[in-house]
C-alpha cells in the first residue's frame, strides 16, 4: 500500500510538472500575441492598406510553411509575424510618439475589420 502511494505521488508530480510547462508555454504565446496585436494596432492607426497587411501575413505564413524542429509552430508563426510587422516601413517613417499614441478605445488591442 505504501508503494502504491509513492507511485501515485510520483505520477502526480509528473502531471504537475507537465502542467507547469504548459502554463509557461501558454504565457509565452500570450505575450507574443499581445506584441503582434499592438503592432497591428499601430499599423491600423497609420492607415496601412489591407493589401500591405495581406502581403505581410502571406509572407509570414510562407516562411513558416516548414516548421523548424524543436520549435512550437504557433510560437514560430507569432515570432515571424511580429518580426515582419515590426520591420514594416510605415512604422519607421512616422515619429515614434505618433506611432505609439494610445487610442480612445476601451481595449486598445481590439482591431476592427
Tab-separated table of C-alpha atoms in Angstrom:
chain	number	residue	atom	x	y	z
A	1	UNK	CA	0.000	0.000	0.000
A	2	UNK	CA	2.869	2.361	0.783
A	3	UNK	CA	4.450	1.544	-2.583
A	4	UNK	CA	1.159	2.408	-4.313
A	5	UNK	CA	1.038	5.791	-2.544
A	6	UNK	CA	4.626	6.508	-3.593
A	7	UNK	CA	3.780	5.673	-7.222
A	8	UNK	CA	0.673	7.865	-7.121
A	9	UNK	CA	2.753	10.705	-5.694
A	10	UNK	CA	5.290	10.332	-8.498
A	11	UNK	CA	2.534	10.374	-11.127
A	12	UNK	CA	1.033	13.489	-9.572
A	13	UNK	CA	4.440	15.190	-9.524
A	14	UNK	CA	4.921	14.407	-13.212
A	15	UNK	CA	1.462	15.742	-14.046
A	16	UNK	CA	2.158	18.903	-12.072
A	17	UNK	CA	5.428	19.401	-13.927
A	18	UNK	CA	3.672	18.946	-17.276
A	19	UNK	CA	1.011	21.475	-16.262
A	20	UNK	CA	3.660	23.984	-15.238
A	21	UNK	CA	5.465	23.518	-18.543
A	22	UNK	CA	2.215	24.090	-20.438
A	23	UNK	CA	1.465	27.183	-18.338
A	24	UNK	CA	4.851	28.665	-19.227
A	25	UNK	CA	4.332	27.864	-22.920
A	26	UNK	CA	0.916	29.494	-22.925
A	27	UNK	CA	2.323	32.522	-21.141
A	28	UNK	CA	4.933	32.922	-23.889
A	29	UNK	CA	2.275	32.589	-26.584
A	30	UNK	CA	0.100	35.178	-24.838
A	31	UNK	CA	2.992	37.621	-24.566
A	32	UNK	CA	3.910	37.218	-28.235
A	33	UNK	CA	0.275	37.552	-29.301
A	34	UNK	CA	-0.057	40.801	-27.361
A	35	UNK	CA	3.057	42.140	-29.090
A	36	UNK	CA	1.613	41.248	-32.505
A	37	UNK	CA	-1.735	42.846	-31.667
A	38	UNK	CA	-0.029	46.048	-30.517
A	39	UNK	CA	1.912	46.250	-33.780
A	40	UNK	CA	-1.275	45.667	-35.757
A	41	UNK	CA	-2.968	48.437	-33.770
A	42	UNK	CA	-0.127	50.831	-34.550
A	43	UNK	CA	-0.285	49.975	-38.236
A	44	UNK	CA	-4.038	50.441	-38.271
A	45	UNK	CA	-3.578	53.857	-36.675
A	46	UNK	CA	-1.202	54.685	-39.538
A	47	UNK	CA	-3.804	53.548	-42.092
A	48	UNK	CA	-1.754	50.727	-43.596
A	49	UNK	CA	-3.517	49.247	-46.611
A	50	UNK	CA	-5.228	45.883	-46.420
A	51	UNK	CA	-3.108	44.804	-49.351
A	52	UNK	CA	0.126	45.574	-47.472
A	53	UNK	CA	-1.132	43.751	-44.383
A	54	UNK	CA	-2.125	40.800	-46.559
A	55	UNK	CA	1.358	40.666	-48.057
A	56	UNK	CA	2.909	40.663	-44.583
A	57	UNK	CA	0.623	37.851	-43.451
A	58	UNK	CA	1.225	35.764	-46.565
A	59	UNK	CA	4.975	36.294	-46.264
A	60	UNK	CA	4.809	35.133	-42.654
A	61	UNK	CA	2.813	32.028	-43.482
A	62	UNK	CA	5.104	31.207	-46.400
A	63	UNK	CA	8.229	31.450	-44.253
A	64	UNK	CA	6.635	29.210	-41.601
A	65	UNK	CA	5.447	26.576	-44.065
A	66	UNK	CA	8.082	24.059	-42.956
A	67	UNK	CA	8.232	24.169	-39.153
A	68	UNK	CA	11.671	24.088	-37.627
A	69	UNK	CA	12.337	21.026	-35.478
A	70	UNK	CA	12.060	21.571	-31.755
A	71	UNK	CA	10.104	24.811	-32.022
A	72	UNK	CA	6.370	25.079	-31.446
A	73	UNK	CA	4.751	26.027	-34.760
A	74	UNK	CA	2.328	28.519	-33.209
A	75	UNK	CA	5.102	30.379	-31.426
A	76	UNK	CA	7.211	30.303	-34.594
A	77	UNK	CA	4.398	31.876	-36.634
A	78	UNK	CA	3.809	34.555	-33.986
A	79	UNK	CA	7.549	35.302	-33.775
A	80	UNK	CA	7.813	35.632	-37.537
A	81	UNK	CA	4.672	37.756	-37.787
A	82	UNK	CA	5.961	40.064	-35.065
A	83	UNK	CA	9.267	40.469	-36.896
A	84	UNK	CA	7.512	41.142	-40.212
A	85	UNK	CA	5.180	43.719	-38.657
A	86	UNK	CA	7.982	45.408	-36.709
A	87	UNK	CA	10.004	45.690	-39.925
A	88	UNK	CA	7.128	47.428	-41.722
A	89	UNK	CA	8.469	50.644	-43.277
A	90	UNK	CA	5.364	52.601	-42.323
A	91	UNK	CA	6.180	52.243	-38.628
A	92	UNK	CA	9.660	53.643	-39.208
A	93	UNK	CA	8.542	56.596	-41.341
A	94	UNK	CA	6.384	58.056	-38.561
A	95	UNK	CA	7.690	59.733	-35.417
A	96	UNK	CA	7.848	57.271	-32.561
A	97	UNK	CA	5.396	59.138	-30.365
A	98	UNK	CA	2.826	59.320	-33.163
A	99	UNK	CA	3.158	55.633	-33.980
A	100	UNK	CA	2.633	54.726	-30.340
A	101	UNK	CA	-0.156	57.143	-29.492
A	102	UNK	CA	-2.898	55.487	-27.448
A	103	UNK	CA	-6.369	55.129	-28.920
A	104	UNK	CA	-9.527	56.121	-27.114
A	105	UNK	CA	-10.925	52.584	-27.329
A	106	UNK	CA	-11.864	50.727	-24.185
A	107	UNK	CA	-9.456	47.948	-25.203
A	108	UNK	CA	-6.522	49.209	-27.287
A	109	UNK	CA	-5.879	45.711	-28.638
A	110	UNK	CA	-9.278	45.358	-30.320
A	111	UNK	CA	-8.859	45.565	-34.070
A	112	UNK	CA	-11.938	46.238	-36.126
A	113	UNK	CA	-12.154	44.762	-39.612
